[in-house]
Coordinates of C-alpha atoms in Angstrom, one line a residue:
Chain S
M1 CA -51.9 -66.4 65.8
K2 CA -49.9 -68.8 68.0
S3 CA -47.9 -69.7 64.9
F4 CA -47.2 -66.1 64.2
K5 CA -45.9 -65.5 67.7
K6 CA -43.8 -68.6 67.4
Y7 CA -42.2 -67.6 64.2
S8 CA -41.7 -64.0 65.3
I9 CA -39.8 -65.3 68.3
L10 CA -37.7 -67.5 66.1
S11 CA -36.9 -64.4 63.9
Y12 CA -35.9 -62.4 66.9
F13 CA -33.8 -65.3 68.0
F14 CA -31.7 -65.3 64.8
I15 CA -31.3 -61.5 64.8
F16 CA -30.5 -60.9 68.4
F17 CA -29.2 -64.2 69.9
S18 CA -26.8 -65.5 67.3
C19 CA -23.5 -66.5 68.8
S20 CA -19.9 -65.7 68.0
E21 CA -16.8 -67.1 69.4
S22 CA -14.6 -64.5 71.0
L23 CA -12.2 -62.9 68.6
D24 CA -9.2 -60.8 69.2
F25 CA -8.6 -58.3 66.4
N26 CA -5.7 -56.7 68.3
Q27 CA -3.6 -59.7 67.3
L28 CA -3.0 -57.9 64.0
D29 CA -0.9 -55.4 66.0
D30 CA 1.6 -58.2 66.4
Y31 CA 1.7 -59.1 62.8
V32 CA 5.0 -58.4 61.1
S33 CA 5.5 -58.9 57.4
K34 CA 9.0 -59.9 56.5
P35 CA 9.5 -59.9 52.7
I36 CA 12.9 -60.4 51.2
F37 CA 13.5 -58.8 47.8
T38 CA 16.4 -59.6 45.6
A39 CA 17.4 -57.4 42.7
A40 CA 20.2 -57.2 40.1
L41 CA 22.6 -54.3 40.8
T42 CA 25.6 -53.3 38.7
Y43 CA 27.6 -55.4 36.3
F44 CA 30.4 -55.0 33.8
K45 CA 32.8 -57.0 31.7
V46 CA 36.1 -55.4 30.7
V47 CA 39.2 -56.3 28.8
P48 CA 42.7 -54.8 29.3
A49 CA 42.0 -52.2 26.6
K50 CA 39.5 -50.6 28.9
F51 CA 42.4 -49.6 31.1
F52 CA 44.2 -47.7 28.4
D53 CA 43.7 -44.2 27.2
S54 CA 42.1 -43.5 23.8
S55 CA 45.5 -43.7 22.1
G56 CA 45.9 -47.2 23.5
T57 CA 49.4 -46.5 24.8
I58 CA 49.0 -45.3 28.3
Q59 CA 47.7 -47.7 30.9
R60 CA 45.6 -46.5 33.9
N61 CA 45.6 -48.7 37.0
S62 CA 42.1 -47.8 38.0
V63 CA 38.8 -46.9 36.5
T64 CA 35.8 -45.5 38.4
E65 CA 32.1 -45.2 37.7
I66 CA 29.3 -43.6 39.6
T67 CA 25.5 -44.0 39.2
N68 CA 22.5 -42.5 40.9
F69 CA 20.8 -45.0 43.1
D70 CA 17.5 -43.8 44.6
V71 CA 16.0 -47.1 46.0
L72 CA 16.9 -46.2 49.5
Q73 CA 15.1 -42.8 49.2
N74 CA 11.8 -44.7 48.9
Q75 CA 10.0 -43.9 52.2
F76 CA 8.6 -47.4 52.6
I77 CA 12.1 -48.9 52.3
K78 CA 13.6 -46.2 54.6
D79 CA 11.0 -47.0 57.2
N80 CA 11.2 -50.8 57.1
L81 CA 14.6 -51.9 55.8
V82 CA 16.4 -53.8 58.6
K83 CA 19.3 -55.3 56.7
F84 CA 20.6 -55.7 53.2
D85 CA 23.2 -57.9 51.5
L86 CA 25.5 -57.0 48.7
N87 CA 26.4 -60.1 46.7
A88 CA 29.0 -60.2 44.0
Q89 CA 30.4 -62.8 41.6
I90 CA 33.7 -61.9 40.0
K91 CA 35.9 -63.4 37.4
N92 CA 39.5 -62.2 37.0
E93 CA 41.3 -63.6 34.0
F94 CA 43.9 -60.8 34.0
D95 CA 47.5 -61.5 34.7
R96 CA 47.4 -59.4 37.8
D97 CA 45.4 -59.1 40.9
A98 CA 42.5 -56.6 41.1
T99 CA 40.7 -54.8 43.8
I100 CA 37.1 -53.5 43.7
N101 CA 36.1 -50.7 46.0
I102 CA 32.4 -49.9 46.5
Q103 CA 31.1 -46.9 48.2
F104 CA 27.6 -45.6 48.8
L105 CA 27.5 -41.8 48.6
N106 CA 24.9 -39.3 49.7
A107 CA 23.7 -36.4 47.5
N108 CA 26.8 -34.4 48.4
N109 CA 29.1 -37.2 47.1
V110 CA 30.2 -38.0 50.6
A111 CA 30.7 -41.7 51.4
V112 CA 28.0 -42.9 53.9
Y113 CA 29.2 -46.5 53.7
T114 CA 32.4 -48.0 52.4
F115 CA 32.4 -51.7 51.7
S116 CA 35.4 -53.7 52.6
P117 CA 37.7 -53.8 49.6
I118 CA 37.2 -56.9 47.4
F119 CA 40.5 -58.4 46.5
I120 CA 40.5 -60.8 43.6
E121 CA 43.7 -62.7 42.8
S122 CA 44.9 -63.1 39.2
K123 CA 43.2 -65.9 37.4
N124 CA 40.5 -66.4 40.0
T125 CA 37.5 -67.0 37.9
N126 CA 34.9 -67.8 40.6
F127 CA 35.2 -65.2 43.4
I128 CA 32.1 -64.9 45.6
Y129 CA 31.6 -61.9 47.8
L130 CA 28.9 -61.2 50.4
E131 CA 28.6 -58.3 52.8
E132 CA 25.7 -57.9 55.2
I133 CA 24.8 -54.4 56.4
V134 CA 22.5 -54.1 59.4
I135 CA 20.7 -50.8 59.2
T136 CA 20.6 -50.1 62.9
A137 CA 24.4 -50.3 63.0
N138 CA 24.7 -48.1 59.9
P139 CA 21.7 -45.8 59.8
T140 CA 23.5 -43.2 57.6
I141 CA 23.4 -45.7 54.7
L142 CA 19.7 -44.7 54.3
S143 CA 20.8 -41.4 52.9
T144 CA 22.5 -43.2 49.9
T145 CA 21.7 -41.7 46.5
K146 CA 24.7 -42.9 44.5
I147 CA 26.9 -45.9 44.1
K148 CA 30.6 -45.5 43.3
I149 CA 32.6 -48.5 42.1
T150 CA 36.4 -48.4 41.4
A151 CA 38.2 -51.2 39.8
E152 CA 41.9 -51.1 40.6
L153 CA 44.6 -53.2 39.1
E154 CA 47.8 -54.4 40.8
N155 CA 50.8 -52.3 39.7
T156 CA 53.2 -55.0 38.6
G157 CA 55.5 -52.6 36.7
I158 CA 54.7 -54.4 33.5
Q159 CA 52.1 -52.9 31.2
M160 CA 49.2 -55.1 30.1
D161 CA 48.8 -56.2 26.4
V162 CA 46.2 -53.8 25.0
N163 CA 45.0 -56.6 22.7
D164 CA 44.8 -59.3 25.4
P165 CA 41.2 -60.8 25.2
S166 CA 41.2 -62.0 28.8
E167 CA 38.3 -60.6 30.8
F168 CA 37.5 -59.1 34.1
E169 CA 33.8 -59.7 34.9
F170 CA 31.8 -58.2 37.8
K171 CA 28.2 -59.1 38.7
S172 CA 26.3 -58.0 41.7
S173 CA 22.9 -58.0 43.4
V174 CA 21.3 -56.6 46.5
T175 CA 18.9 -58.4 48.9
F176 CA 16.7 -56.2 51.0
Y177 CA 15.3 -57.6 54.3
L178 CA 12.2 -55.6 55.2
E179 CA 10.0 -55.8 58.3
S180 CA 6.7 -53.9 58.4
S181 CA 3.9 -54.1 60.9
L182 CA 0.3 -52.9 60.5
K183 CA 0.5 -50.5 63.4
Chain B
M1 CA -43.1 -85.6 38.5
K2 CA -40.3 -87.5 40.1
K3 CA -38.5 -87.8 36.8
I4 CA -38.7 -84.1 36.2
L5 CA -37.3 -83.3 39.6
L6 CA -34.6 -85.9 39.2
V7 CA -33.6 -84.4 35.8
A8 CA -33.5 -81.0 37.4
V9 CA -31.4 -82.2 40.3
V10 CA -29.0 -84.1 38.1
F11 CA -28.7 -81.2 35.8
T12 CA -27.7 -78.8 38.5
T13 CA -25.9 -81.0 41.1
S14 CA -22.5 -79.8 40.1
L15 CA -23.4 -76.2 40.6
F16 CA -22.7 -73.7 43.4
S17 CA -24.3 -70.4 44.5
Q18 CA -25.1 -67.2 46.4
N19 CA -28.5 -65.5 46.1
K20 CA -31.9 -64.7 47.6
Q21 CA -33.1 -68.2 47.4
V22 CA -35.5 -68.0 50.4
L23 CA -37.2 -64.9 49.0
Y24 CA -37.6 -66.2 45.5
D25 CA -41.3 -66.9 44.6
F26 CA -42.2 -66.9 48.3
A27 CA -45.7 -66.0 49.6
D28 CA -46.5 -63.7 46.8
L29 CA -44.4 -61.0 48.4
P30 CA -44.0 -57.8 46.3
Q31 CA -40.3 -58.1 46.6
T32 CA -40.3 -61.3 44.7
L33 CA -41.2 -59.2 41.6
L34 CA -37.7 -57.8 41.8
L35 CA -36.4 -61.4 41.5
N36 CA -38.8 -62.3 38.7
P37 CA -41.2 -59.8 37.2
G38 CA -43.2 -62.7 35.8
L39 CA -44.3 -64.1 39.1
E40 CA -48.0 -64.1 39.8
N41 CA -49.6 -62.2 42.6
S42 CA -53.2 -61.4 43.7
Y43 CA -52.9 -57.9 45.0
K44 CA -55.0 -54.9 44.1
F45 CA -52.1 -52.7 45.1
H46 CA -49.2 -52.7 47.5
V47 CA -47.0 -50.1 49.1
G48 CA -43.7 -50.9 50.7
V49 CA -43.0 -49.0 53.9
P50 CA -40.4 -46.5 52.7
L51 CA -36.8 -47.4 53.7
I52 CA -37.9 -50.6 55.5
S53 CA -39.9 -52.4 52.8
G54 CA -36.8 -54.3 51.6
I55 CA -33.5 -54.5 53.4
S56 CA -31.2 -57.2 52.2
T57 CA -27.6 -57.9 52.9
Q58 CA -25.3 -60.6 51.9
F59 CA -21.6 -61.2 52.8
G60 CA -19.5 -64.1 51.7
S61 CA -15.9 -65.1 51.8
T62 CA -14.6 -68.4 50.4
G63 CA -11.5 -70.0 51.9
V64 CA -11.2 -68.0 55.1
V65 CA -13.3 -67.1 58.1
L66 CA -12.7 -64.6 60.9
N67 CA -11.9 -67.5 63.2
D68 CA -9.0 -68.6 61.1
L69 CA -7.1 -65.4 61.9
F70 CA -8.6 -63.9 65.1
A71 CA -9.5 -66.8 67.3
I72 CA -8.0 -66.6 70.8
D73 CA -5.9 -69.7 70.5
N74 CA -2.4 -68.5 71.6
Q75 CA -1.1 -69.2 68.1
N76 CA 1.4 -66.8 66.5
I77 CA -0.5 -64.3 64.3
N78 CA 2.3 -64.5 61.7
N79 CA 1.9 -68.2 61.4
K80 CA -1.8 -67.9 61.1
V81 CA -1.6 -65.3 58.4
S82 CA 0.9 -67.4 56.5
T83 CA -1.2 -70.5 56.8
V84 CA -4.3 -68.7 55.5
L85 CA -2.5 -67.0 52.7
Q86 CA -1.0 -70.3 51.5
S87 CA -4.3 -72.1 51.7
L88 CA -6.3 -69.5 49.7
T89 CA -6.5 -70.0 46.0
T90 CA -7.0 -67.5 43.2
K91 CA -10.6 -68.6 42.9
D92 CA -11.3 -67.5 46.5
F93 CA -13.1 -64.2 46.9
V94 CA -14.9 -61.8 49.2
Q95 CA -18.1 -60.3 48.2
M96 CA -20.8 -58.1 49.6
N97 CA -24.2 -57.0 48.4
T98 CA -26.6 -54.7 50.2
Q99 CA -29.9 -53.3 48.9
I100 CA -32.2 -50.9 50.6
E101 CA -35.6 -50.1 49.1
I102 CA -36.5 -46.5 49.3
L103 CA -39.8 -47.0 47.6
N104 CA -41.8 -50.0 46.3
V105 CA -45.3 -49.7 45.0
G106 CA -47.6 -51.7 42.8
Y107 CA -51.0 -51.3 41.3
R108 CA -53.3 -53.7 39.4
L109 CA -54.3 -52.1 36.2
N110 CA -56.8 -54.8 35.2
E111 CA -57.5 -58.5 35.7
K112 CA -54.4 -59.5 33.8
T113 CA -51.9 -56.7 34.4
Y114 CA -50.1 -55.6 37.5
L115 CA -47.7 -52.6 37.5
S116 CA -45.0 -52.2 40.0
G117 CA -42.1 -49.8 40.5
G118 CA -39.9 -48.1 42.9
F119 CA -36.4 -47.1 43.8
Y120 CA -33.6 -48.9 45.7
Q121 CA -30.0 -48.3 46.5
E122 CA -27.4 -51.0 46.1
I123 CA -23.8 -51.6 47.1
D124 CA -22.2 -54.5 45.3
A125 CA -18.6 -55.5 45.6
I126 CA -16.5 -58.5 44.8
G127 CA -12.7 -59.0 45.1
Y128 CA -10.8 -62.1 44.2
Y129 CA -7.7 -63.1 46.1
P130 CA -4.6 -62.0 44.1
K131 CA -2.4 -64.8 45.6
D132 CA 0.7 -64.0 43.6
L133 CA 0.6 -60.3 44.4
V134 CA 0.0 -61.0 48.1
I135 CA 2.9 -63.5 48.2
L136 CA 5.2 -61.1 46.4
F137 CA 4.5 -58.3 48.8
S138 CA 4.4 -60.4 52.0
E139 CA 7.4 -62.7 51.2
G140 CA 9.3 -61.0 48.5
N141 CA 10.9 -62.6 45.4
D142 CA 14.0 -63.9 47.0
A143 CA 12.6 -67.4 47.6
Y144 CA 10.8 -67.5 44.3
L145 CA 13.4 -67.6 41.6
N146 CA 11.8 -68.6 38.2
K147 CA 8.3 -68.1 39.6
S148 CA 6.1 -65.9 37.4
F149 CA 3.9 -63.6 39.6
S150 CA 0.8 -63.1 37.6
A151 CA -1.2 -59.8 37.4
S152 CA -4.1 -61.6 35.9
Q153 CA -5.2 -62.5 39.4
I154 CA -6.1 -58.9 40.1
N155 CA -9.9 -58.8 39.8
Y156 CA -12.1 -56.5 41.7
K157 CA -15.3 -54.5 41.2
L158 CA -17.3 -52.2 43.4
D159 CA -20.5 -50.4 42.5
V160 CA -22.6 -48.0 44.6
L161 CA -25.8 -47.0 42.7
G162 CA -29.4 -46.2 42.9
V163 CA -32.0 -48.0 40.7
L164 CA -35.2 -46.5 39.5
H165 CA -37.5 -49.2 38.1
A166 CA -40.9 -49.8 36.6
G167 CA -42.3 -53.2 35.8
I168 CA -45.3 -55.0 34.3
T169 CA -46.6 -58.4 35.1
R170 CA -49.0 -59.7 32.5
K171 CA -51.1 -62.9 32.7
V172 CA -51.2 -64.2 29.2
N173 CA -53.5 -67.1 29.9
E174 CA -54.2 -69.6 32.7
K175 CA -50.8 -71.2 32.2
L176 CA -48.5 -68.4 31.3
T177 CA -47.5 -65.2 33.0
V178 CA -44.8 -63.0 31.7
G179 CA -43.2 -59.9 33.1
G180 CA -40.6 -57.2 32.4
R181 CA -38.9 -54.4 34.3
F182 CA -37.1 -51.4 33.0
K183 CA -34.3 -50.0 35.2
I184 CA -32.5 -46.7 35.2
Y185 CA -29.2 -47.0 37.1
S186 CA -27.6 -44.0 38.7
A187 CA -24.0 -44.9 39.7
A188 CA -22.4 -42.9 42.4
L189 CA -19.2 -45.0 42.5
N190 CA -17.5 -47.6 40.3
I191 CA -14.1 -49.0 40.9
E192 CA -13.0 -52.0 38.8
S193 CA -10.0 -53.8 37.4
T194 CA -10.6 -56.9 35.5
N195 CA -9.1 -58.8 32.5
N196 CA -5.5 -57.9 33.5
S197 CA -2.5 -59.8 32.2
G198 CA 1.3 -59.8 32.8
T199 CA 3.9 -61.5 34.9
F200 CA 6.9 -60.6 37.0
T201 CA 9.7 -63.1 37.0
T202 CA 13.2 -63.2 38.5
V203 CA 15.7 -65.7 37.0
L204 CA 19.4 -66.3 37.1
G205 CA 20.9 -64.0 34.6
A206 CA 23.7 -64.3 32.0
D207 CA 25.2 -60.8 32.1
N208 CA 24.4 -60.3 35.8
I209 CA 23.5 -62.5 38.7
Y210 CA 19.8 -62.0 38.2
R211 CA 17.5 -60.9 35.4
H212 CA 14.0 -59.5 36.0
Y213 CA 11.2 -59.8 33.5
L214 CA 8.0 -57.8 33.4
S215 CA 6.3 -59.6 30.5
N216 CA 3.1 -58.9 28.5
V217 CA 1.8 -56.5 31.1
K218 CA -1.6 -55.0 30.4
M219 CA -3.4 -53.7 33.4
I220 CA -6.3 -51.3 33.6
E221 CA -7.7 -49.7 36.7
R222 CA -10.9 -47.7 36.3
S223 CA -12.7 -45.5 38.6
A224 CA -15.8 -43.2 38.3
G225 CA -17.0 -41.0 41.1
L226 CA -14.0 -41.6 43.3
I227 CA -11.7 -38.7 42.3
D228 CA -12.9 -35.2 41.6
G229 CA -11.7 -32.7 39.0
N230 CA -9.1 -31.4 41.5
K231 CA -7.6 -34.9 41.6
E232 CA -8.8 -35.3 45.2
F233 CA -10.7 -38.2 46.7
I234 CA -14.4 -37.6 47.2
T235 CA -14.8 -38.3 50.9
K236 CA -18.3 -36.9 51.7
P237 CA -20.8 -39.7 52.0
E238 CA -23.6 -37.2 51.1
T239 CA -22.0 -36.7 47.7
Y240 CA -22.3 -40.5 47.0
L241 CA -25.8 -40.6 48.4
K242 CA -26.9 -37.6 46.2
N243 CA -25.5 -39.2 43.1
T244 CA -27.5 -42.4 43.5
F245 CA -30.6 -40.2 42.9
L246 CA -30.2 -39.9 39.2
K247 CA -27.3 -37.5 39.5
G248 CA -24.6 -40.0 39.0
D249 CA -23.5 -41.9 35.9
L250 CA -26.6 -43.2 34.2
G251 CA -27.3 -46.6 32.7
V252 CA -30.2 -48.8 31.7
G253 CA -31.1 -52.4 32.2
F254 CA -33.9 -54.9 32.0
D255 CA -35.4 -57.8 34.0
I256 CA -37.6 -60.3 32.3
G257 CA -39.3 -63.3 33.7
I258 CA -42.0 -65.9 33.2
T259 CA -44.1 -68.3 35.1
Y260 CA -45.5 -71.4 33.4
H261 CA -47.9 -73.9 34.9
I262 CA -47.0 -77.3 33.4
D263 CA -50.1 -78.6 35.1
K264 CA -52.2 -77.6 38.1
Q265 CA -49.5 -78.5 40.6
L266 CA -46.3 -78.2 38.7
Q267 CA -44.9 -74.7 38.0
F268 CA -41.8 -73.5 36.2
S269 CA -40.5 -70.0 36.6
A270 CA -37.4 -68.2 35.3
S271 CA -35.9 -64.7 35.1
I272 CA -33.0 -62.8 33.9
L273 CA -32.1 -59.8 36.1
D274 CA -30.0 -56.7 35.6
F275 CA -29.2 -57.2 31.9
G276 CA -27.8 -53.8 31.5
F277 CA -24.9 -51.4 31.7
I278 CA -23.8 -48.0 33.0
N279 CA -22.0 -45.4 31.0
H280 CA -19.5 -43.9 33.4
S281 CA -18.6 -40.3 32.4
K282 CA -18.3 -38.3 35.6
N283 CA -15.2 -37.9 37.8
I284 CA -13.3 -40.6 35.8
K285 CA -9.8 -41.6 36.5
N286 CA -8.3 -44.5 34.6
Y287 CA -4.8 -45.9 34.7
K288 CA -3.3 -48.2 32.2
E289 CA 0.1 -50.0 32.3
E290 CA 1.2 -51.9 29.2
G291 CA 4.4 -53.3 27.8
N292 CA 7.4 -55.4 28.5
F293 CA 10.5 -54.6 30.5
V294 CA 13.7 -56.6 31.1
F295 CA 16.2 -55.5 33.8
D296 CA 19.7 -56.8 34.3
G297 CA 21.0 -54.1 36.5
F298 CA 23.2 -51.1 35.6
E299 CA 25.9 -52.0 33.1
F300 CA 28.9 -49.8 33.9
Q301 CA 30.9 -48.6 30.9
F302 CA 33.8 -46.9 32.6
D303 CA 33.9 -44.5 29.7
E304 CA 35.9 -41.5 30.6
D305 CA 34.4 -39.3 27.9
S306 CA 30.8 -39.7 29.0
N307 CA 29.0 -39.1 32.2
V308 CA 26.1 -41.6 32.0
D309 CA 23.3 -41.5 34.6
Y310 CA 22.5 -45.2 34.6
W311 CA 19.6 -44.8 37.0
Q312 CA 18.0 -42.2 34.8
Q313 CA 18.7 -44.3 31.8
I314 CA 16.8 -47.3 33.3
N315 CA 14.0 -45.0 34.5
N316 CA 13.6 -43.6 31.0
R317 CA 13.6 -47.0 29.4
F318 CA 11.1 -48.3 31.9
K319 CA 8.7 -45.4 31.2
K320 CA 9.1 -45.9 27.5
Q321 CA 8.7 -49.7 27.4
L322 CA 6.2 -50.1 30.2
P323 CA 4.4 -46.7 30.4
T324 CA 1.7 -45.9 32.9
T325 CA -0.9 -43.7 31.3
E326 CA -3.8 -41.8 32.9
N327 CA -7.0 -40.7 31.2
E328 CA -10.5 -39.5 32.0
D329 CA -12.2 -41.4 29.2
S330 CA -15.7 -42.5 29.8
Y331 CA -16.3 -46.3 29.9
V332 CA -19.1 -48.8 30.1
S333 CA -19.5 -51.3 33.0
W334 CA -21.9 -54.1 32.7
R335 CA -24.1 -54.9 35.7
P336 CA -23.7 -58.4 37.1
A337 CA -26.5 -60.2 35.3
K338 CA -28.4 -62.9 37.2
I339 CA -30.5 -65.9 36.2
N340 CA -33.1 -67.6 38.4
M341 CA -34.9 -70.8 37.5
A342 CA -37.3 -72.8 39.6
L343 CA -39.4 -75.8 39.4
K344 CA -42.2 -75.9 42.1
Y345 CA -44.5 -78.8 42.9
S346 CA -47.5 -77.8 45.0
F347 CA -49.5 -80.3 47.1
G348 CA -51.3 -80.7 50.3
E349 CA -54.6 -79.2 51.3
K350 CA -56.3 -77.1 48.7
R351 CA -57.5 -73.8 49.9
S352 CA -59.0 -70.6 48.5
E353 CA -57.8 -67.1 49.0
V354 CA -59.7 -63.8 48.3
C355 CA -58.3 -62.0 45.4
Y356 CA -58.2 -58.3 44.5
D357 CA -61.6 -58.5 42.8
N358 CA -63.2 -60.5 45.7
S359 CA -63.0 -63.6 43.6
Y360 CA -61.4 -66.7 45.0
Q361 CA -58.2 -68.3 44.0
D362 CA -57.2 -71.9 44.8
F363 CA -53.9 -72.6 46.3
Y364 CA -52.1 -75.6 47.9
T365 CA -50.7 -75.3 51.4
D366 CA -47.4 -77.1 50.6
A367 CA -44.8 -77.0 47.9
I368 CA -41.4 -78.4 47.2
G369 CA -39.0 -77.7 44.4
A370 CA -35.6 -76.8 43.2
Q371 CA -34.1 -73.4 42.3
L372 CA -31.0 -72.5 40.3
F373 CA -29.3 -69.2 40.6
T374 CA -26.4 -67.8 38.6
V375 CA -24.7 -64.5 38.8
F376 CA -22.1 -63.5 36.2
R377 CA -19.0 -62.3 38.1
P378 CA -15.7 -61.0 36.6
L379 CA -13.8 -64.3 36.8
N380 CA -16.6 -66.8 36.3
P381 CA -20.3 -67.3 36.9
Q382 CA -21.3 -68.2 40.5
L383 CA -23.9 -70.8 40.8
A384 CA -26.2 -72.0 43.5
L385 CA -28.6 -74.9 43.7
T386 CA -31.4 -74.8 46.2
A387 CA -34.0 -77.4 47.3
F388 CA -36.9 -75.9 49.2
Y389 CA -40.1 -76.7 51.0
Q390 CA -42.7 -74.1 51.7
K391 CA -45.9 -74.2 53.7
S392 CA -48.8 -71.9 54.2
F393 CA -49.9 -72.3 57.8
T394 CA -52.8 -70.0 57.3
K395 CA -53.8 -67.6 54.5
K396 CA -51.7 -65.0 56.2
L397 CA -48.8 -66.9 57.5
H398 CA -46.2 -68.7 55.3
G399 CA -42.9 -70.3 55.9
K400 CA -40.1 -71.6 53.7
V401 CA -37.1 -73.7 54.4
T402 CA -34.2 -74.1 52.0
Y403 CA -31.1 -76.1 51.6
T404 CA -28.5 -74.6 49.3
I405 CA -25.2 -75.7 47.9
D406 CA -23.0 -72.9 46.9
E407 CA -19.4 -71.8 46.8
F408 CA -19.5 -70.8 50.4
S409 CA -21.0 -73.8 52.0
A410 CA -22.5 -77.3 51.4
Y411 CA -24.5 -77.0 54.6
N412 CA -26.5 -73.9 53.9
F413 CA -30.0 -74.1 55.4
G414 CA -32.3 -71.1 55.2
L415 CA -35.6 -70.1 56.8
G416 CA -38.2 -67.6 55.7
L417 CA -41.3 -66.3 57.3
S418 CA -44.0 -64.0 55.9
A419 CA -46.9 -62.9 58.1
Q420 CA -49.7 -60.5 57.5
L421 CA -51.6 -58.7 60.2
G422 CA -54.5 -56.8 58.7
K423 CA -52.9 -55.0 55.7
V424 CA -49.4 -55.0 57.2
N425 CA -47.1 -57.7 56.0
F426 CA -43.8 -58.5 57.7
Y427 CA -41.2 -60.9 56.2
G428 CA -37.8 -62.1 57.3
M429 CA -35.4 -64.4 55.6
F430 CA -32.3 -65.9 57.1
D431 CA -29.7 -67.8 55.1
N432 CA -27.0 -70.2 56.4
L433 CA -28.7 -70.8 59.7
L434 CA -26.0 -73.1 61.0
A435 CA -23.6 -70.1 60.8
Y436 CA -25.6 -68.3 63.5
R437 CA -24.2 -70.8 66.0
N438 CA -20.8 -69.1 65.5
L439 CA -20.7 -66.1 63.3
A440 CA -16.9 -66.0 63.6
S441 CA -16.7 -69.3 61.6
A442 CA -19.3 -68.2 58.9
N443 CA -18.3 -68.1 55.3
S444 CA -21.4 -66.4 54.3
L445 CA -24.4 -64.6 55.8
S446 CA -27.5 -63.4 54.1
L447 CA -30.8 -61.9 55.3
Q448 CA -33.7 -60.0 53.9
L449 CA -36.2 -58.1 56.0
G450 CA -39.1 -55.8 55.2
L451 CA -42.6 -54.4 55.8
N452 CA -45.3 -53.9 53.2
I453 CA -48.9 -52.7 53.2
L454 CA -50.8 -55.1 51.0
F455 CA -54.3 -54.7 49.6
N456 CA -55.7 -58.0 48.3

């Protein structure tokens, strides 16, 4: 019977008197996840013929393209995006300078952010561009639903050769900086 | 004897574990029949006290303990989380198993045959650490060019079920006792995703700055009992509880076991538990993603004559090449089968105990031995090797100490006690005793408690 009491007490000891170091679960309130995502954006490679009409006789000095872009409509990104970078790598083999204009548009086709014009000199084959956008300074950018890109050629007064094989190449990517907490 | 023990130890030294090693073959407790239906007992009949005859719970986590993250140490929580996430491997996991016996009864049919049966409820869960997925979502892909984030690391399984069981223990001869148990499972909830494949990789591109690959993706997420016909989550606990009483998805399984006396003092026992499956057919919601997808960005055409929606084009191609499909197809999930093996050498004072028929049975007061436990989990079997010593202080008071090496700890000491006052038996088993010094630093905890009414 003494043994029974002894082992019963031991059992109670383990159940009720186990120890635990003090823990602070509220520390998680201070946790901030800061992932950085990089993604390919738009790209194109054009030759002078792209700047001519279908007959190949009349040169245009600019071409424009628009696409839908709904990434910034994702609620998680809307809530947690603090900054994003637009990166571009451009090759201009043409015999004239070129300018790329990029605009972010809202659903009504109104520009909510206009990037500084990207000016690429003729024959510059390794142009690097980076623009950082801080969201708190440009909150309207979060209403972006479209991207508009215009490629504009310098008007030299001399028409390009429609059969010239030289290329104008544009590559781009975006880098999203997110910060989210568990609160 | 020494040679046999040595062989057993050498054979199993490289193994690891998690189990009910203290309870196994201890003090003729009725609950040991749930670990091996072929274990001997000397009862005329037994009745477990409803709801409290058998309560067992186990929790384990490899690679991380509460203290690593939540200690009050003035360290930045972001640094602590980052350190923990980096140190964990894809073989680390968290698991939990809880069983509560609703009913446990047994009756001796004749000299050689003991029948037992009952009903218990079980929650069993395991989730492996999907390291790549966690890194991708916590750090992003920017710093991980050319790294393939793998979906194969996503492995989890959760079962909530009731188990109705009936077993028979049959003494074949003086040396051999065999037993079997038939189980009907009633699953209230199953969530699982295993055997996934696929990678996500970002590399420097040719046409654009980056190229993204989703390669050889094949992922399946299954659930039964979680989402109802109106596509809403089932949130009422009573619905889950009700479904464990044979109203959920049904399945069948078997336990088999043997005890063999090599000689008067040396005994070998083994069992296979939960060799069975559940056919899930109610409130099913399965998702499957399969295919390949390569993304270079939007290639502008500057074509005056067309008005291409590049975003929609990419969306359509994604849905075609890597579609996510939903279905309500029934499916089968296998129970995590378990294997127990034990070699026990009895010694010490030889005593007699009164049996069910007022005859006397000899037993030794002391025993040592080794036990091996295996449970088949989604990624790989988990193994445990236990050395034990048990002692009968009196005919009614038994104790057992164990030392176990498993995936959670190499310093796992356990203690068990079974005491009988009149017809009332109380037992308690505690595993990983050293962890009770500081639960915050414990990788695993396990305990079993219960009350029985025994009629010898």
